[in-house]
JSON list of C-alpha atoms in Angstrom, two decimals:
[
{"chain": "A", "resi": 11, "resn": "UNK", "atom": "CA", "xyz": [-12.83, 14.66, -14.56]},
{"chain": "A", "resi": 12, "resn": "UNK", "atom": "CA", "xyz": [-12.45, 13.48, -18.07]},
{"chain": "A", "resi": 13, "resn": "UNK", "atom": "CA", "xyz": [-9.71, 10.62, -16.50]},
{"chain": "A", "resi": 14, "resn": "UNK", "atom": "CA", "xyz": [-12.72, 9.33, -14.68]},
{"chain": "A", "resi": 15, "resn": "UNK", "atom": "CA", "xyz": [-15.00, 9.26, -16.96]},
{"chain": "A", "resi": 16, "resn": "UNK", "atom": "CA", "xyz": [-12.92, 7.48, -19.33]},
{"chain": "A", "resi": 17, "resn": "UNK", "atom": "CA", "xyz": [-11.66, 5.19, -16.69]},
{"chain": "A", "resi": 18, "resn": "UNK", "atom": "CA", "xyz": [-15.28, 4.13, -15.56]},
{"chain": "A", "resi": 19, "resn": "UNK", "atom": "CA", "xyz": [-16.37, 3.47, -19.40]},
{"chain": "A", "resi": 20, "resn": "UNK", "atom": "CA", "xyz": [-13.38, 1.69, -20.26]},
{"chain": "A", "resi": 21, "resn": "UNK", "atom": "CA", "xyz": [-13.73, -0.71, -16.99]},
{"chain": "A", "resi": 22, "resn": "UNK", "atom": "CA", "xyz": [-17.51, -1.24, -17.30]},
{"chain": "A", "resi": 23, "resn": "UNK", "atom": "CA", "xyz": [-17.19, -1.82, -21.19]},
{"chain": "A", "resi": 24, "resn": "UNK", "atom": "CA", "xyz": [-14.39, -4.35, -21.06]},
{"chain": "A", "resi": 25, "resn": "UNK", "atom": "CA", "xyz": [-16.15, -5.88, -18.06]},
{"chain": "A", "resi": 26, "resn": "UNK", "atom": "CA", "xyz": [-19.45, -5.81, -17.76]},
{"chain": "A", "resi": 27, "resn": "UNK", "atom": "CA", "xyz": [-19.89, -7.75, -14.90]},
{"chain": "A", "resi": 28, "resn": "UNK", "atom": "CA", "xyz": [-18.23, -5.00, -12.68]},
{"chain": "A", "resi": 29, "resn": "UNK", "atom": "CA", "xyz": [-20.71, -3.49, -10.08]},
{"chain": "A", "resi": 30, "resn": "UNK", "atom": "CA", "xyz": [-20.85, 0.01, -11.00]},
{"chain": "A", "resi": 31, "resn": "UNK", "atom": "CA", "xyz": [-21.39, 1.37, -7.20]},
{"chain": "A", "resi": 32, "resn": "UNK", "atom": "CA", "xyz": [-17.55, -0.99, -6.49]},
{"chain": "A", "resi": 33, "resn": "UNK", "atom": "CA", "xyz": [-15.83, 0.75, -9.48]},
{"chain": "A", "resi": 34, "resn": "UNK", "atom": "CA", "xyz": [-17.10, 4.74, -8.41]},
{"chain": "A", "resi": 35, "resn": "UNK", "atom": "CA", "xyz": [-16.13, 4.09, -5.10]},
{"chain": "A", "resi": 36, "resn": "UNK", "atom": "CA", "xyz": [-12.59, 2.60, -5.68]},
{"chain": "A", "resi": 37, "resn": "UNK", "atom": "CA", "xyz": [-11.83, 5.74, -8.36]},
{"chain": "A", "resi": 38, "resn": "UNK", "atom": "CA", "xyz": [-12.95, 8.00, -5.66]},
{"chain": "A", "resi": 39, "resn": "UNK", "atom": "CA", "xyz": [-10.43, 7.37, -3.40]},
{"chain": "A", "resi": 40, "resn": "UNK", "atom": "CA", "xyz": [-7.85, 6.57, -6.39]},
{"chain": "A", "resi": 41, "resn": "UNK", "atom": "CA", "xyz": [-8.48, 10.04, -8.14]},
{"chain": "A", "resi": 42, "resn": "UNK", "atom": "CA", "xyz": [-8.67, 12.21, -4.96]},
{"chain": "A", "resi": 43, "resn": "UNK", "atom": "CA", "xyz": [-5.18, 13.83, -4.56]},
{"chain": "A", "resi": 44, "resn": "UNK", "atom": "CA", "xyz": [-6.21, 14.17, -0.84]},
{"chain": "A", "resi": 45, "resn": "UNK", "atom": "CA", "xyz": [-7.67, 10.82, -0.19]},
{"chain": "A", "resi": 46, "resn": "UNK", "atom": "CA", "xyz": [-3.99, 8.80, -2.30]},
{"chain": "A", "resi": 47, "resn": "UNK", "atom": "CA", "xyz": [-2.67, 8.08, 1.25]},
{"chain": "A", "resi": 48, "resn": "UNK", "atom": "CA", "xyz": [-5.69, 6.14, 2.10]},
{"chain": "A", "resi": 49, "resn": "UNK", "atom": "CA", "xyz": [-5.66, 4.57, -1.22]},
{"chain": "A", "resi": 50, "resn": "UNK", "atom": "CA", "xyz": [-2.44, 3.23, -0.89]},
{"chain": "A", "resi": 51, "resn": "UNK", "atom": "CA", "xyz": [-3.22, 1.79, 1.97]},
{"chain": "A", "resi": 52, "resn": "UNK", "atom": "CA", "xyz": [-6.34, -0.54, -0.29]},
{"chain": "A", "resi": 53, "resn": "UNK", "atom": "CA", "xyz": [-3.27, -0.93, -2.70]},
{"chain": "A", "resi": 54, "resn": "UNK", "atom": "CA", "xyz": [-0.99, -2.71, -0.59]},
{"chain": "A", "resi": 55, "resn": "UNK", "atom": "CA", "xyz": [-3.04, -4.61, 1.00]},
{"chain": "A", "resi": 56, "resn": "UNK", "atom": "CA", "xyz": [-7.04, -4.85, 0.33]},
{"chain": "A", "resi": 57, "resn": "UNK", "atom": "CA", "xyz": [-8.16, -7.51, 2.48]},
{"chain": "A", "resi": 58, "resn": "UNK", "atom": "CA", "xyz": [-6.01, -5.48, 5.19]},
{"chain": "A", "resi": 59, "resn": "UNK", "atom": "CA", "xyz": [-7.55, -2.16, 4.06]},
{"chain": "A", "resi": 60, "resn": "UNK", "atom": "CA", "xyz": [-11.20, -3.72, 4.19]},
{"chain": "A", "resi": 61, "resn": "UNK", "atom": "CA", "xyz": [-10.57, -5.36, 7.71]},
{"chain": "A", "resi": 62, "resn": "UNK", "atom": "CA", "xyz": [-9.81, -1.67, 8.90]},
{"chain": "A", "resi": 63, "resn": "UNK", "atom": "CA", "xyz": [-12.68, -0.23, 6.85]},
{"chain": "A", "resi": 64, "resn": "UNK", "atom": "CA", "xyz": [-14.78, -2.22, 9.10]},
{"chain": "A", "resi": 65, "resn": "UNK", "atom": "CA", "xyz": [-13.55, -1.36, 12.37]},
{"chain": "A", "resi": 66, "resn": "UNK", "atom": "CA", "xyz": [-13.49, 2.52, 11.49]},
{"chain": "A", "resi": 67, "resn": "UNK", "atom": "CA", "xyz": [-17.07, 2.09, 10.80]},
{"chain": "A", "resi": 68, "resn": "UNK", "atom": "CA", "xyz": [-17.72, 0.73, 13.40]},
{"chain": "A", "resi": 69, "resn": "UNK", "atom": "CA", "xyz": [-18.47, -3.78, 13.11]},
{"chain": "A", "resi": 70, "resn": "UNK", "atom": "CA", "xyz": [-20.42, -6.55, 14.46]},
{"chain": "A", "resi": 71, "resn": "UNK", "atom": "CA", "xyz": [-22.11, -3.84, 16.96]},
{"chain": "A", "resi": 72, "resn": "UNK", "atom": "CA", "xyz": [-18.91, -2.31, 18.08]},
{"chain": "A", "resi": 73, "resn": "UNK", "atom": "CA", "xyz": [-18.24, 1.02, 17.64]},
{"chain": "A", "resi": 74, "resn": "UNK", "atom": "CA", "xyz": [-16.80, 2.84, 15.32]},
{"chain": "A", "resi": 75, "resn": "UNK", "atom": "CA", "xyz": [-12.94, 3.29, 15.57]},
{"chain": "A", "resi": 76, "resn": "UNK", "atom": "CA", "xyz": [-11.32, 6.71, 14.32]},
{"chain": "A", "resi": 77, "resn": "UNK", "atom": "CA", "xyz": [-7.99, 5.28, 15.15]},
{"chain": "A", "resi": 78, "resn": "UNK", "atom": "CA", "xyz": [-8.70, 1.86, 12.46]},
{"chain": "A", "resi": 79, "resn": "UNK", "atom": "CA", "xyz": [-6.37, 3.29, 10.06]},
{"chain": "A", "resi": 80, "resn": "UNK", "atom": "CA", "xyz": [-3.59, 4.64, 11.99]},
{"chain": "A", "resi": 81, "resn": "UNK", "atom": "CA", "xyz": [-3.35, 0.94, 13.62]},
{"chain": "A", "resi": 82, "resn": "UNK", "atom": "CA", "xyz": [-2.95, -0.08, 10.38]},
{"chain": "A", "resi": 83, "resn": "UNK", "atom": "CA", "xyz": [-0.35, 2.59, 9.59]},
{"chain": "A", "resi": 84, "resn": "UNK", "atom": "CA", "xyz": [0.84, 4.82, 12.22]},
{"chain": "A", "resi": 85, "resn": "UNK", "atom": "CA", "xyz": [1.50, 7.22, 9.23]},
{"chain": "A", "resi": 86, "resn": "UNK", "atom": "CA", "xyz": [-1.69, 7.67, 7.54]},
{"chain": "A", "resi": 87, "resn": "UNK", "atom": "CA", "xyz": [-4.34, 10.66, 8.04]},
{"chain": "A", "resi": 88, "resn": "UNK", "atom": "CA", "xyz": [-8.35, 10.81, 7.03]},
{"chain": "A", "resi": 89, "resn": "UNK", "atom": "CA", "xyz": [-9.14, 13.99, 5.71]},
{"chain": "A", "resi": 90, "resn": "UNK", "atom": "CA", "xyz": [-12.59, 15.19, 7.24]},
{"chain": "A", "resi": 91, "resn": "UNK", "atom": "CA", "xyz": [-14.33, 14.54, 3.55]},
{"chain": "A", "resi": 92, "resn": "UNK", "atom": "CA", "xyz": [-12.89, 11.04, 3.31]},
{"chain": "A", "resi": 93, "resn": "UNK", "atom": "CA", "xyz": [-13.81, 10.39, 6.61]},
{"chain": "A", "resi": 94, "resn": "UNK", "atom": "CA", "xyz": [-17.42, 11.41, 5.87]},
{"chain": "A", "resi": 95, "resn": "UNK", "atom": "CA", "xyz": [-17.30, 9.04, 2.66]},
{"chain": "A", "resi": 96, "resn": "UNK", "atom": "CA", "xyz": [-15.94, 5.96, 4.19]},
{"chain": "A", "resi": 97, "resn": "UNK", "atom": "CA", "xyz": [-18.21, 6.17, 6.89]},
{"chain": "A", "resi": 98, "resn": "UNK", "atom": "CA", "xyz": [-21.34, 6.39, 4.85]},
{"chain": "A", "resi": 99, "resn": "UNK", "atom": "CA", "xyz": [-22.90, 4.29, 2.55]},
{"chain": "A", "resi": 100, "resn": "UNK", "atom": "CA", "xyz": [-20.95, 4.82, -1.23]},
{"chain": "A", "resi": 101, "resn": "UNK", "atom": "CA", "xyz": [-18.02, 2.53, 0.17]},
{"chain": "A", "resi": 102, "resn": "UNK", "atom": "CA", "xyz": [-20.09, 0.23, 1.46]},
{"chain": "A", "resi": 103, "resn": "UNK", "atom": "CA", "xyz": [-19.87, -1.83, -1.72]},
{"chain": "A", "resi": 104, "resn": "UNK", "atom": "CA", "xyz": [-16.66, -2.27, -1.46]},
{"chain": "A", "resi": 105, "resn": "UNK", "atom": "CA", "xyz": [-16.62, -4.11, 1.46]},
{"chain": "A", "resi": 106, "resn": "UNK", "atom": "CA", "xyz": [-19.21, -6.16, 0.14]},
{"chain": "A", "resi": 107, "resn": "UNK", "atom": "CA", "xyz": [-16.81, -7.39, -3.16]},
{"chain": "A", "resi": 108, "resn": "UNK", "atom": "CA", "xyz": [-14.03, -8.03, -0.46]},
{"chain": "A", "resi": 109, "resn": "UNK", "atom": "CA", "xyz": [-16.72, -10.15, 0.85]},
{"chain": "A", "resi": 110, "resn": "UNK", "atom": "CA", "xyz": [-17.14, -12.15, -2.08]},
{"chain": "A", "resi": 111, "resn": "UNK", "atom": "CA", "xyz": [-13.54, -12.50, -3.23]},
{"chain": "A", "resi": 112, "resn": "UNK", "atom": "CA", "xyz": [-13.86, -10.40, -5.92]},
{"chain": "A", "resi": 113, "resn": "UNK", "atom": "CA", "xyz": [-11.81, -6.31, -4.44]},
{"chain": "A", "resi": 114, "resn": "UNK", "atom": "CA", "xyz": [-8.59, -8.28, -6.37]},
{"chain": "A", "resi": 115, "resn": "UNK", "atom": "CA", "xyz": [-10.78, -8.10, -10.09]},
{"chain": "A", "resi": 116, "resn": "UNK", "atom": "CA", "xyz": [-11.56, -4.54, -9.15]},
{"chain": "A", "resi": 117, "resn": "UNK", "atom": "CA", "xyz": [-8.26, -3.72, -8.25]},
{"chain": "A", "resi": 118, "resn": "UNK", "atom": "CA", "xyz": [-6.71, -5.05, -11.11]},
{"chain": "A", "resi": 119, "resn": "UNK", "atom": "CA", "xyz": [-9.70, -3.64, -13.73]},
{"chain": "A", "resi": 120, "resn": "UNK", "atom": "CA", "xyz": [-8.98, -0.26, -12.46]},
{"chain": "A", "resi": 121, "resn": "UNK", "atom": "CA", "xyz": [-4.83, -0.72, -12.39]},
{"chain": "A", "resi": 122, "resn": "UNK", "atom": "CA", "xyz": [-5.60, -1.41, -15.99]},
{"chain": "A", "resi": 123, "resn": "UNK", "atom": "CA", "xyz": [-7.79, 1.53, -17.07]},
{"chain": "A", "resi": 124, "resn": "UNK", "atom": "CA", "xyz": [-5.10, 4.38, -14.99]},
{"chain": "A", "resi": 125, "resn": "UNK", "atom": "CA", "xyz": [-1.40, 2.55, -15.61]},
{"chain": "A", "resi": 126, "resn": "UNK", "atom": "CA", "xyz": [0.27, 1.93, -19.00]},
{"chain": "A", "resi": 127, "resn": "UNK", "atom": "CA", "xyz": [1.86, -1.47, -19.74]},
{"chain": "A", "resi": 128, "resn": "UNK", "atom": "CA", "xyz": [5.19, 0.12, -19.38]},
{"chain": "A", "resi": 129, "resn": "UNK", "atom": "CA", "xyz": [4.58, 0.89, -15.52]},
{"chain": "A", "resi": 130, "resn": "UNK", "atom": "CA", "xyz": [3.41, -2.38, -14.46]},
{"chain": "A", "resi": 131, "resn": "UNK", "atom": "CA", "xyz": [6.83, -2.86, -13.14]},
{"chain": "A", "resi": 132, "resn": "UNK", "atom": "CA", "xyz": [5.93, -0.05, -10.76]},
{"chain": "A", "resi": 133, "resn": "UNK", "atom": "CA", "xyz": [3.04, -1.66, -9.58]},
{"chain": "A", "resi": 134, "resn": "UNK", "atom": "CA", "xyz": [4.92, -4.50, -8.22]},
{"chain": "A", "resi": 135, "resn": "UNK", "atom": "CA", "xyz": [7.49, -1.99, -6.57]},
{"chain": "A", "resi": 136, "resn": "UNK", "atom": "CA", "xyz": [4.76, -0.23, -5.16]},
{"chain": "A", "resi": 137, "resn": "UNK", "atom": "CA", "xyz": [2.42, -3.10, -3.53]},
{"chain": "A", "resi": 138, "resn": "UNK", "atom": "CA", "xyz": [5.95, -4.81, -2.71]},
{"chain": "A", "resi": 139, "resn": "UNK", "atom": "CA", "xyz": [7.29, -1.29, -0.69]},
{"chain": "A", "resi": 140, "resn": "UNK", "atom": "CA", "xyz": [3.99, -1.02, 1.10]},
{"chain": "A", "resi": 141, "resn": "UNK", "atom": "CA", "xyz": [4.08, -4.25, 2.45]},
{"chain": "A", "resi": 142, "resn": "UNK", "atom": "CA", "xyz": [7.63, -3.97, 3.79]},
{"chain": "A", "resi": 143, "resn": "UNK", "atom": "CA", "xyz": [6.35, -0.11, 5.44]},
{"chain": "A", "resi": 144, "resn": "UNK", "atom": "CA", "xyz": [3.32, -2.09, 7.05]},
{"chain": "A", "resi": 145, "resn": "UNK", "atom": "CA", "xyz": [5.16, -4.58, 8.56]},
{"chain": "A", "resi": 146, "resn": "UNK", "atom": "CA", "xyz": [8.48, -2.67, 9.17]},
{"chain": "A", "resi": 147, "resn": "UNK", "atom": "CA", "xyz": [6.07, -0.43, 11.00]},
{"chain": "A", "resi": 148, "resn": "UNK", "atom": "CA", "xyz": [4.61, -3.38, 13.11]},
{"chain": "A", "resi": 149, "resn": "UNK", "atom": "CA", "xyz": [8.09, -4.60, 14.31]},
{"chain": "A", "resi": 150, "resn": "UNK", "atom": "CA", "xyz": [9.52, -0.74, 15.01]},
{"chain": "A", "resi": 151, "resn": "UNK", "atom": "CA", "xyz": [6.09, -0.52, 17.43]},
{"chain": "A", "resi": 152, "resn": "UNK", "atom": "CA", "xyz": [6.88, -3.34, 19.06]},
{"chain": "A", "resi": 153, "resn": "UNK", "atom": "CA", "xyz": [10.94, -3.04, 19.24]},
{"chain": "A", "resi": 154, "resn": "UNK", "atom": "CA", "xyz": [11.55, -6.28, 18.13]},
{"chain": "A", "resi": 155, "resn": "UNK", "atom": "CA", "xyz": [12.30, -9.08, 15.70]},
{"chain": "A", "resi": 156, "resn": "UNK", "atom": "CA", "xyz": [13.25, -12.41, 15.46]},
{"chain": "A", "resi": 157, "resn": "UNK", "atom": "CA", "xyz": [14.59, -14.28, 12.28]},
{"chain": "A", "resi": 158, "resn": "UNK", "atom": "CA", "xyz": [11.25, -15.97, 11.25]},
{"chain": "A", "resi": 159, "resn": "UNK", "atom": "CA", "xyz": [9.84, -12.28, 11.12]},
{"chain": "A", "resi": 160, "resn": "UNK", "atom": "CA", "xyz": [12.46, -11.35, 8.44]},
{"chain": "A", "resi": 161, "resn": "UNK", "atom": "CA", "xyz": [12.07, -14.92, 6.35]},
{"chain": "A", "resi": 162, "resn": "UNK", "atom": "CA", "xyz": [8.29, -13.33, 6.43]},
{"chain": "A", "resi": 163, "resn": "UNK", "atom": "CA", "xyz": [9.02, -10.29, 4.19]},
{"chain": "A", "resi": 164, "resn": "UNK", "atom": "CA", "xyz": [11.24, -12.47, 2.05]},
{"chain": "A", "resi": 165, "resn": "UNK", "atom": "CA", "xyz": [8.31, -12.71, -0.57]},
{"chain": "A", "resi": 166, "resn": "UNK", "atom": "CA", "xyz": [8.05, -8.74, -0.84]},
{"chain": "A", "resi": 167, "resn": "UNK", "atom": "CA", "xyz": [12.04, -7.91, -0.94]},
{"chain": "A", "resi": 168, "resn": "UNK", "atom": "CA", "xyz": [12.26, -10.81, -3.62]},
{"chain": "A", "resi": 169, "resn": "UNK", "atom": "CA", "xyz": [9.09, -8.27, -5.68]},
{"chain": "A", "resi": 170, "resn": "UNK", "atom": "CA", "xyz": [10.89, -5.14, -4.95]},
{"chain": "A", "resi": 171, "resn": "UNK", "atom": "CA", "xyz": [14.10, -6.29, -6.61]},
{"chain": "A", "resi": 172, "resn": "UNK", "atom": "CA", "xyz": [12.49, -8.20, -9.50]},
{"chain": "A", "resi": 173, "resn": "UNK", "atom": "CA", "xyz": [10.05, -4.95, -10.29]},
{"chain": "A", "resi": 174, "resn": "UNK", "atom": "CA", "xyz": [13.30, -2.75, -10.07]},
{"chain": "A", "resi": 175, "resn": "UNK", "atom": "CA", "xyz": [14.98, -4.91, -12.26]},
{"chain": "A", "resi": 176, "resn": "UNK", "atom": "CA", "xyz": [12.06, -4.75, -14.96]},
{"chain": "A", "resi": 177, "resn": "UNK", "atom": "CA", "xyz": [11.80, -1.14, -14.79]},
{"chain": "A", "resi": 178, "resn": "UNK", "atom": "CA", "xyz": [15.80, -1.12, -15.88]},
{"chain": "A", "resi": 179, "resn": "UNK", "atom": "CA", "xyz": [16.65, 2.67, -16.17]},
{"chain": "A", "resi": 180, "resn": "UNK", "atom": "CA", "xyz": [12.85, 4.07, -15.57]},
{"chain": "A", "resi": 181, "resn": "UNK", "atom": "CA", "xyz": [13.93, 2.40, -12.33]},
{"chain": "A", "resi": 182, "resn": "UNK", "atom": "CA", "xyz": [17.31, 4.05, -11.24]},
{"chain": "A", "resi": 183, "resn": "UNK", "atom": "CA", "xyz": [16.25, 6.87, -9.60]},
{"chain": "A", "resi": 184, "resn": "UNK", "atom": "CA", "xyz": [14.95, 4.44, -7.00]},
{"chain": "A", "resi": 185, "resn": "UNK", "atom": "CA", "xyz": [18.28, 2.64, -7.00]},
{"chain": "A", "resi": 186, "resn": "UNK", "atom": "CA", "xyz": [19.97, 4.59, -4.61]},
{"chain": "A", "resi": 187, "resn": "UNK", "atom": "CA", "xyz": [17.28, 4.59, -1.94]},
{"chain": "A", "resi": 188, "resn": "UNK", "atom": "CA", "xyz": [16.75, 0.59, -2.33]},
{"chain": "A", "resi": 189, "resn": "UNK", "atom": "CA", "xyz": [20.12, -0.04, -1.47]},
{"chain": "A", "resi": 190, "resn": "UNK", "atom": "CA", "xyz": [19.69, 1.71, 1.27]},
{"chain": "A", "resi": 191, "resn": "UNK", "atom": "CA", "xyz": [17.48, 0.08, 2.50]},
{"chain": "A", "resi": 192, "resn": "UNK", "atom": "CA", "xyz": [18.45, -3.50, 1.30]},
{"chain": "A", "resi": 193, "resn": "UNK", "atom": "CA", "xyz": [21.72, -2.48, 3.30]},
{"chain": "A", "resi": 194, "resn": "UNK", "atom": "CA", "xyz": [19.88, -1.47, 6.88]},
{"chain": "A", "resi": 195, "resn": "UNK", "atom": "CA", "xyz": [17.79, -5.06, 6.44]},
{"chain": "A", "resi": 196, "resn": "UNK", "atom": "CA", "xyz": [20.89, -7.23, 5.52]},
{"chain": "A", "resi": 197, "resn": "UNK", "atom": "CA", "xyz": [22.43, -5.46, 8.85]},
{"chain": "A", "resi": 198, "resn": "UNK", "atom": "CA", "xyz": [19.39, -6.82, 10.99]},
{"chain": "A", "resi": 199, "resn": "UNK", "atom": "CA", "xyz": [19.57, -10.18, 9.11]},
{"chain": "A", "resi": 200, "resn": "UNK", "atom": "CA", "xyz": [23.69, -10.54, 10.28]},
{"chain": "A", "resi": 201, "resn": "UNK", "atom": "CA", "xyz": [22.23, -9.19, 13.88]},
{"chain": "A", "resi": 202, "resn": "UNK", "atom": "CA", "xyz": [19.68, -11.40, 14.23]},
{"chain": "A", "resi": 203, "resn": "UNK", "atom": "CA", "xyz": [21.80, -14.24, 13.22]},
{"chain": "A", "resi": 204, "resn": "UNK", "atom": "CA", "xyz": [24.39, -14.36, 15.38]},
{"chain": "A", "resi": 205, "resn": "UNK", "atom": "CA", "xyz": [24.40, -16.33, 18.62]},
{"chain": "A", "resi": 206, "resn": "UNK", "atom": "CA", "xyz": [23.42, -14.04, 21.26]},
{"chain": "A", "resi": 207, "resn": "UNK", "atom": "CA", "xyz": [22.60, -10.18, 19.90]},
{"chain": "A", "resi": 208, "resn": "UNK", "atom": "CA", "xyz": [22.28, -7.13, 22.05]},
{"chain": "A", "resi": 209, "resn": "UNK", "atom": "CA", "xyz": [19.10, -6.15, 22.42]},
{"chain": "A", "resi": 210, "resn": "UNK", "atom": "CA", "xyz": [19.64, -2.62, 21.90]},
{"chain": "A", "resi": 211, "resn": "UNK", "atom": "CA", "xyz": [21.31, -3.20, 19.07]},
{"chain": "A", "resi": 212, "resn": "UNK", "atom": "CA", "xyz": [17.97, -4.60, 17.36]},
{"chain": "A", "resi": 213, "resn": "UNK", "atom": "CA", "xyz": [16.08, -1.68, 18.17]},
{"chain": "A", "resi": 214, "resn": "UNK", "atom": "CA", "xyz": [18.87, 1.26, 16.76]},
{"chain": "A", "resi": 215, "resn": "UNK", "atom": "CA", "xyz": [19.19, -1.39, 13.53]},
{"chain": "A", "resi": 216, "resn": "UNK", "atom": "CA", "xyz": [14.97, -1.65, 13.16]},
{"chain": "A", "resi": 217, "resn": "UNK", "atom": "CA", "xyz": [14.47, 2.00, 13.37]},
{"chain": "A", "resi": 218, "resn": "UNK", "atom": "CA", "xyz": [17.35, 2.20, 11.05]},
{"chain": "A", "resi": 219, "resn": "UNK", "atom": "CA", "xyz": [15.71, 0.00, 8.68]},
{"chain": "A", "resi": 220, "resn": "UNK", "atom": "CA", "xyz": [11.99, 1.80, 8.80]},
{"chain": "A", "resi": 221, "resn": "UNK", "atom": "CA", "xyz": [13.64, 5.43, 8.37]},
{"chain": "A", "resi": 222, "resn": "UNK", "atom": "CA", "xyz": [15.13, 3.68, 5.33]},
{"chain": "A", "resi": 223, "resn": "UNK", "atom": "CA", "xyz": [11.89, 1.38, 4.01]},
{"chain": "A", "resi": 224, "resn": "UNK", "atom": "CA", "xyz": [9.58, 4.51, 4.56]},
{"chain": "A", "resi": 225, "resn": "UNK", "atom": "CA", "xyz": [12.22, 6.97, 2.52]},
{"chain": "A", "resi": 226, "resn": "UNK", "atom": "CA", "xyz": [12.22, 4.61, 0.22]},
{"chain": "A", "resi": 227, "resn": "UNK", "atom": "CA", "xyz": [8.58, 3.84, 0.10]},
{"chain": "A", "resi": 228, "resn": "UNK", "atom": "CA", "xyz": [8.18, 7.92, -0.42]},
{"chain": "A", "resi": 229, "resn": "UNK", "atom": "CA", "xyz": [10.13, 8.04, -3.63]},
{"chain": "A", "resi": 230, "resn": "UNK", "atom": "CA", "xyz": [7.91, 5.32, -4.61]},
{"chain": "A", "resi": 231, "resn": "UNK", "atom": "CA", "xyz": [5.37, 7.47, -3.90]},
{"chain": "A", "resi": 232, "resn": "UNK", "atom": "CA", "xyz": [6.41, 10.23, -5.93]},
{"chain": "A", "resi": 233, "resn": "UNK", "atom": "CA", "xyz": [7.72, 8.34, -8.84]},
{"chain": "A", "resi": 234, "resn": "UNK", "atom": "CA", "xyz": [4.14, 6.76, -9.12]},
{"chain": "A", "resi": 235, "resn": "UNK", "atom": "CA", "xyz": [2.44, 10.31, -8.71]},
{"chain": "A", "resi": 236, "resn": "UNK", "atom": "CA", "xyz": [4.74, 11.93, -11.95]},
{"chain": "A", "resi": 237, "resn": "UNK", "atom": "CA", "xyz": [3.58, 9.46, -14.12]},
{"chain": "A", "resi": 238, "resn": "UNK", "atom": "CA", "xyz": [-0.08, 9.45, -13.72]}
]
């Protein structure tokens, strides 16, 4: 309780500007040991995250969709209480900021107010991994790739390696399971590249690759988690 507390002061003080209904909401999902699978999910991608908000709620006089989230990641789970809170009114504010252009300032505010300087390299590894799960995910649903898919998550293996590089040895324990999983991609990258592959092939080496992305992504997970 006192992290929260402290949190919320320090964010309102240093910006005052902050709507204080945006920055509650946000640290009750970030703060809520239950609720941190959801939260990643408004880490890695907001806009994404707000887009499924929506459509759980229910949007534009459609209604409501309990499966919003799992779409987005076949992985995640809404605990009963969450689902309660994100279908109410309290985290209605934050889809208004997304609205507005401003979730990325509140994002960022509370990053600053929960992280130390010395983990910002973990940040990056840790918006960079969920990106590669969500779309890793997309392609294993649908059983295929094709080479502009993988020049797509260029960006996001580029962070990865450049965060694990920054964290130098805070970083190693991650080592391992990032070559891993750089491994099962450059595998699908020779695949894809050669004149005529098996389609079978793609499918063992893509479900290869998201067993590897979403171990990976998990000691991510953890490693974040021990140092909060």
């Amino acid at each position: 309780m006192k992290r929260f507390i402290n949190s919320y002061t320090f964010q309102t003080k240093i910006r005052p500007g902050l709507r204080p209904d945006v920055v509650l909401a946000l640290q009750a999902m970030r703060f809520r040991y239950e609720w941190r699978g959801i939260y990643d999910l408004l880490l890695a991608n907001p806009t994404l995250f707000v887009t499924a908000l929506k459509d759980y709620r229910g949007a534009a006089g459609q209604p409501p969709n309990d499966l919003a989230f799992a779409n987005l990641d076949p992985q995640s789970w809404v605990p009963s209480d969450l689902a309660a809170f994100m279908k109410g009114p309290l985290v209605r504010p934050v889809i208004e900021a997304e609205a507005h252009g401003a979730l990325p300032l509140y994002m960022s505010s509370l990053a600053e107010t929960t992280t130390t300087r010395s983990d910002g390299w973990l940040i990056t590894v840790y918006l960079a991994a969920g990106e590669l799960r969500r779309k890793f995910g997309l392609f294993g649903a649908r059983q295929r790739m094709t080479v502009a898919d993988l020049q797509q998550i260029d960006p996001a293996l580029a962070e990865v390696s450049s965060g694990l590089s920054e964290g130098m040895t805070f970083a190693q324990p991650l080592g391992a399971a990032w070559e891993t999983s750089g491994q099962s991609i450059r595998n699908l990258r020779e695949t894809l590249g050669m004149p005529d592959p098996k389609g079978d092939d793609i499918v063992r080496l893509i479900q290869t690759a998201v067993d590897d992305i979403d171990f990976f992504y998990d000691q991510v997970q953890i490693q974040w988690a021990s140092r909060q």
